[in-house]
Coordinates of C-alpha atoms in Angstrom, one line a residue:
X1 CA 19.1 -15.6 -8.2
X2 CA 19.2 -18.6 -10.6
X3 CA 16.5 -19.8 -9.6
X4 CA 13.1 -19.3 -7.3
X5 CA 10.0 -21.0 -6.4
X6 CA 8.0 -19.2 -3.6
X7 CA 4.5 -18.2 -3.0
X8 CA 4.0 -14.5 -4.4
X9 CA 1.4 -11.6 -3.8
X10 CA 0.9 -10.3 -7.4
X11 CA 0.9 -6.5 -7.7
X12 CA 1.2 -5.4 -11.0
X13 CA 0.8 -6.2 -14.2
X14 CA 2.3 -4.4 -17.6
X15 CA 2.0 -5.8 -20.7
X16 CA 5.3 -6.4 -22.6
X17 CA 5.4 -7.5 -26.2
X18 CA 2.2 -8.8 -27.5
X19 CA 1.4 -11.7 -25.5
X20 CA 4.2 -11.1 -22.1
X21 CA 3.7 -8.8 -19.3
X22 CA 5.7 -8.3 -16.8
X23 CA 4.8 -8.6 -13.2
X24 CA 5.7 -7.9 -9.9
X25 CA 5.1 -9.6 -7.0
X26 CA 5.5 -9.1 -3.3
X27 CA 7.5 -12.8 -1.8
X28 CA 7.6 -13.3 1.7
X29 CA 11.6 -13.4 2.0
X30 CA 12.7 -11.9 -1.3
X31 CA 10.5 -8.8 -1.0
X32 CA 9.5 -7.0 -4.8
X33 CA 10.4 -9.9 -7.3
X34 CA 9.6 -8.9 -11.0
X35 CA 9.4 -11.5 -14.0
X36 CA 8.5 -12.1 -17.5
X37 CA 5.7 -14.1 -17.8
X38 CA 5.3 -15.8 -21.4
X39 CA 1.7 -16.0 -22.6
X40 CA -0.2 -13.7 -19.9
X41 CA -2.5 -12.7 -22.1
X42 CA -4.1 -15.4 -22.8
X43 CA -7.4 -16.9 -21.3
X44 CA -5.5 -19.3 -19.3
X45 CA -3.2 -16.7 -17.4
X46 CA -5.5 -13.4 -17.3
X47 CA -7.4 -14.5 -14.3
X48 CA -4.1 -16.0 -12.7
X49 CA -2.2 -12.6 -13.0
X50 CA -5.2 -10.4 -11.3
X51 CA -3.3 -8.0 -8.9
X52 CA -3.9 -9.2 -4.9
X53 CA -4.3 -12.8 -6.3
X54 CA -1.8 -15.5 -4.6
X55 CA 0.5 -17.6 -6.7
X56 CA 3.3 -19.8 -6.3
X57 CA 6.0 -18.7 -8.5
X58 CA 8.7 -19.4 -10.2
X59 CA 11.7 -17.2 -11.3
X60 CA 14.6 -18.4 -13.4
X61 CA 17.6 -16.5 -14.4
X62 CA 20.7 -16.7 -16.5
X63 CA 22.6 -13.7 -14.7
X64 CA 21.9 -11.8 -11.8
X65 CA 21.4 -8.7 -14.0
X66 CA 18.9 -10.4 -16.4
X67 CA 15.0 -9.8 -15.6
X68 CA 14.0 -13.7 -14.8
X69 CA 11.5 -15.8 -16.8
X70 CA 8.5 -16.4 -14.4
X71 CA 5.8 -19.1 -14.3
X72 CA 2.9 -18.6 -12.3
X73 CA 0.1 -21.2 -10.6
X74 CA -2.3 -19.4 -8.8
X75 CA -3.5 -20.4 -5.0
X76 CA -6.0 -18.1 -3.9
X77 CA -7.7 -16.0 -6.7
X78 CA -9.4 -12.4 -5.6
X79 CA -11.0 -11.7 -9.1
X80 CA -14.9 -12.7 -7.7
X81 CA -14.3 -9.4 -5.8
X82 CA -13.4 -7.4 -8.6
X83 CA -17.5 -6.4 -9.9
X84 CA -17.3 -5.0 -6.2
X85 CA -16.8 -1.5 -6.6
X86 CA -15.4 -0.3 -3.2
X87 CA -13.4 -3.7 -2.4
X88 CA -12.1 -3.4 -6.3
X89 CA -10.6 -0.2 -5.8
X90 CA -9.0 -1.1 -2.3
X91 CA -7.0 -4.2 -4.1
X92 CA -6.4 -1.7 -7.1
X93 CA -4.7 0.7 -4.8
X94 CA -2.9 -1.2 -2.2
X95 CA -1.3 -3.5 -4.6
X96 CA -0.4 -0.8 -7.4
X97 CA 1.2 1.3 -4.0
X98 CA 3.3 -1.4 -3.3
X99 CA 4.8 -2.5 -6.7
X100 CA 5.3 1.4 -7.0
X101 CA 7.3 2.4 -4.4
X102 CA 9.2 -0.4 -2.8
X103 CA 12.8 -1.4 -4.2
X104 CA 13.1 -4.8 -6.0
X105 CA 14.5 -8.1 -4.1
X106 CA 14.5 -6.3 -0.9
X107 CA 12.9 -8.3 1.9
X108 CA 10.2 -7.1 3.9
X109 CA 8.7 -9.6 5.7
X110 CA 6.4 -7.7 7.7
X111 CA 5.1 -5.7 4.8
X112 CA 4.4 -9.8 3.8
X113 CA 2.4 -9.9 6.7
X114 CA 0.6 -6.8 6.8
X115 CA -0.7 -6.6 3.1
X116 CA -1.8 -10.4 2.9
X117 CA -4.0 -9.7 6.7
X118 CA -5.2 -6.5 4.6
X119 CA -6.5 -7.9 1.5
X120 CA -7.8 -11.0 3.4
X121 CA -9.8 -8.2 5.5
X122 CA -10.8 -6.6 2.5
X123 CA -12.4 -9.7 1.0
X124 CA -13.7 -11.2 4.0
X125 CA -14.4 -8.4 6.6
X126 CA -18.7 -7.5 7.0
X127 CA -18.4 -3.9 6.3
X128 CA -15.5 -0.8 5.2
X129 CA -14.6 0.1 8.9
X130 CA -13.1 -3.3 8.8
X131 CA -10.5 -3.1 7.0
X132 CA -9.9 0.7 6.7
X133 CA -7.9 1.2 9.5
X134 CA -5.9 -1.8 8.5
X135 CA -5.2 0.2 5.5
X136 CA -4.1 3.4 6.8
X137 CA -1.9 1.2 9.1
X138 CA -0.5 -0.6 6.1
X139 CA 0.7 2.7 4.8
X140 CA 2.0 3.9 7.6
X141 CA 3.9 0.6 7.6
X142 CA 5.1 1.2 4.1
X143 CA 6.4 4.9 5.1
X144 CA 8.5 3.7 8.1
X145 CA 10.0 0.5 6.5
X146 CA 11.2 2.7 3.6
X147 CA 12.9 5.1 6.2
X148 CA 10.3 7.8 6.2
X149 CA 8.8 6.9 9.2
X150 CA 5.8 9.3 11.6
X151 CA 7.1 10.6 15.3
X152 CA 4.1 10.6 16.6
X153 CA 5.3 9.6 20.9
X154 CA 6.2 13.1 21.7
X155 CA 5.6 16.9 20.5
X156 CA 7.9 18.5 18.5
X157 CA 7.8 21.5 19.8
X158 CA 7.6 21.0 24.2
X159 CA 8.5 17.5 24.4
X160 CA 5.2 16.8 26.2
X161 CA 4.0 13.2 25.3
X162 CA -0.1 14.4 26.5
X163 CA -2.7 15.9 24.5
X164 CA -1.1 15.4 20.9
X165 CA -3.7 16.0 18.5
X166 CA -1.5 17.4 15.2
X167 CA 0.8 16.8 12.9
X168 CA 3.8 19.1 11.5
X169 CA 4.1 18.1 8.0
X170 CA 6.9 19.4 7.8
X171 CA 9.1 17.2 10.2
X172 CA 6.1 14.5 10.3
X173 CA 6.2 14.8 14.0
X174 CA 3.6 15.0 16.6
X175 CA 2.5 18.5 18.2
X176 CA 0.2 19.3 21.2
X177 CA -2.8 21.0 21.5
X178 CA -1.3 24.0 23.2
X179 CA 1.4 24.1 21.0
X180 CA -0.1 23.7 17.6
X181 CA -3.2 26.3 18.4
X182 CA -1.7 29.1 16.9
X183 CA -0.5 27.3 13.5
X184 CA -3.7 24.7 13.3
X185 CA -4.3 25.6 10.0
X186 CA -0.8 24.7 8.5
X187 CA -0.9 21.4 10.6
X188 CA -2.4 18.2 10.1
X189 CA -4.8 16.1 12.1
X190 CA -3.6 13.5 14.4
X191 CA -6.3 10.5 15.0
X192 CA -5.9 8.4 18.3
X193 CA -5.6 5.4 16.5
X194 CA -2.3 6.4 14.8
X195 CA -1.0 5.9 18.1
X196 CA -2.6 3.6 20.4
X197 CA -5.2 0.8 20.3
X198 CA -8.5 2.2 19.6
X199 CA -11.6 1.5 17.3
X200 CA -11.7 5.1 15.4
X201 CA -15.0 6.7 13.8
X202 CA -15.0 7.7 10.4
X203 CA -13.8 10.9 10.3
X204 CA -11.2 9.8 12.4
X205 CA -9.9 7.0 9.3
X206 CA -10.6 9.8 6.6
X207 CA -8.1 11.9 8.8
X208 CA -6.3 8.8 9.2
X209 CA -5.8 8.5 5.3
X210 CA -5.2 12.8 5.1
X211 CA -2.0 12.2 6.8
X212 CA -0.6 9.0 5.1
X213 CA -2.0 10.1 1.6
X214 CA -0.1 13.5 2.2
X215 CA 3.5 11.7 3.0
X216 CA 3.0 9.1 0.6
X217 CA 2.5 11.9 -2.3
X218 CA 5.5 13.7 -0.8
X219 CA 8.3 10.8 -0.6
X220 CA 6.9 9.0 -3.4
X221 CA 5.0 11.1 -6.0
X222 CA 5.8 14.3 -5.5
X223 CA 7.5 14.4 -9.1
X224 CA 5.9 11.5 -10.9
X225 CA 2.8 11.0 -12.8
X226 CA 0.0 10.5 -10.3
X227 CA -1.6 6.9 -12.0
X228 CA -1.0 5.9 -8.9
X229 CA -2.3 8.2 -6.8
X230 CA -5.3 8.3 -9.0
X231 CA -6.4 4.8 -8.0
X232 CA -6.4 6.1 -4.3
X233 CA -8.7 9.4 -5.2
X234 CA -10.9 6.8 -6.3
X235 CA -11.1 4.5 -3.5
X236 CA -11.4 7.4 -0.9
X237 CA -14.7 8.6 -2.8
X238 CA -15.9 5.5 -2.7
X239 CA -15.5 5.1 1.1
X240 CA -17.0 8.4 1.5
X241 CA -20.0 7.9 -1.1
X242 CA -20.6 4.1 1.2
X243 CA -20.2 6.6 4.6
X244 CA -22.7 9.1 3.5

């Protein structure tokens, strides 16, 4: 890549030097694009270089191997949303997720897709339920385009596609009712949702976000510091402190 100019998600932001950060950016055909950004500290770029904002970018490299300069002029700006306690911590998380576990200029055009319909439903939708199932989706999402994927059509155990109500975290397949009964307690929930069209309750989404939370620590954070994971404790209190 010499050179780059393409709208961009940001998704995180770590200060480098004393007045450069670099960020990273979700593109819609170059995937996880990081760049040095000259001056981000200062008045003019800090609301620009809010994580969820939009921008259209521009990269510029000498060598492929070099980490490009990067200008930044933002399109849509998120930061009113950011006094909003339970709509801060849902931009926090699924934007810190992304620049955390997904592999640099690889494209993923549908994760694109998915997390720019999620934080315009975060923003814009009347209440939580709106846009919580969108999220657990969006993880899920993230899970299977980085190879890690949930079975969740048949069970594991009988083959039986009916009454599938857990989840072997061990193989991160389905399991039926009959099958699971005896080992319940070692498996994990499975929420109709996960698996067909359906318009869940809340403790249906809080199992929801068990079961992607669980794999997500697993593949990802199993054996790193848990900063990031941190940022989703928060924003699952805060959905349960707006529930109850």
């Amino acid at each position: 890549m010499a050179s780059l100019r393409t709208s961009a998600i940001i998704c995180s932001v770590r200060q480098h030097g004393e007045h450069g950060a670099v960020v990273r950016s979700l593109t819609p055909e170059n995937g996880l694009m990081a760049g040095y950004v000259r001056g981000a500290r200062s008045r003019t770029m800090r609301p620009v270089l809010i994580p969820s904002n939009i921008v259209q970018a521009d990269y510029r490299a000498r060598t492929e191997d070099q980490l490009a300069s990067m200008t930044a002029e933002l399109q849509q700006s998120r930061g009113p949303y950011l006094g909003e306690p339970l709509a801060s911590a849902a931009l926090d998380w699924v934007t810190a997720l992304t620049a955390a576990i997904l592999p640099e200029e690889h494209s993923y055009p549908q994760l694109h897709s998915a997390l720019s319909a999620l934080l315009d439903a975060i923003c814009g939708a009347p209440s939580a339920k709106g846009w919580a199932v969108a999220l657990v989706r969006y993880e899920l999402l993230l899970l299977s385009e980085l190879g890690f994927g949930l079975s969740l059509d048949r069970c594991a155990v009988t083959g039986d596609k009916e009454d599938l109500i857990f989840i072997s975290p061990k193989s991160a397949t389905a399991v039926s009712a009959r099958a699971g009964q005896i080992y319940k307690d070692k498996l994990l929930p499975l929420p109709t949702f996960l698996k067909e069209p359906d318009s869940p309750e809340w403790d249906d989404i809080f199992d929801g976000l068990r079961v992607t939370g669980f794999f997500l620590k697993r593949h990802f954070f199993e054996d790193r510091r848990n900063d990031v994971m941190a940022a989703r404790s928060v924003l699952v209190d805060r959905l349960k402190r707006v529930v109850a």
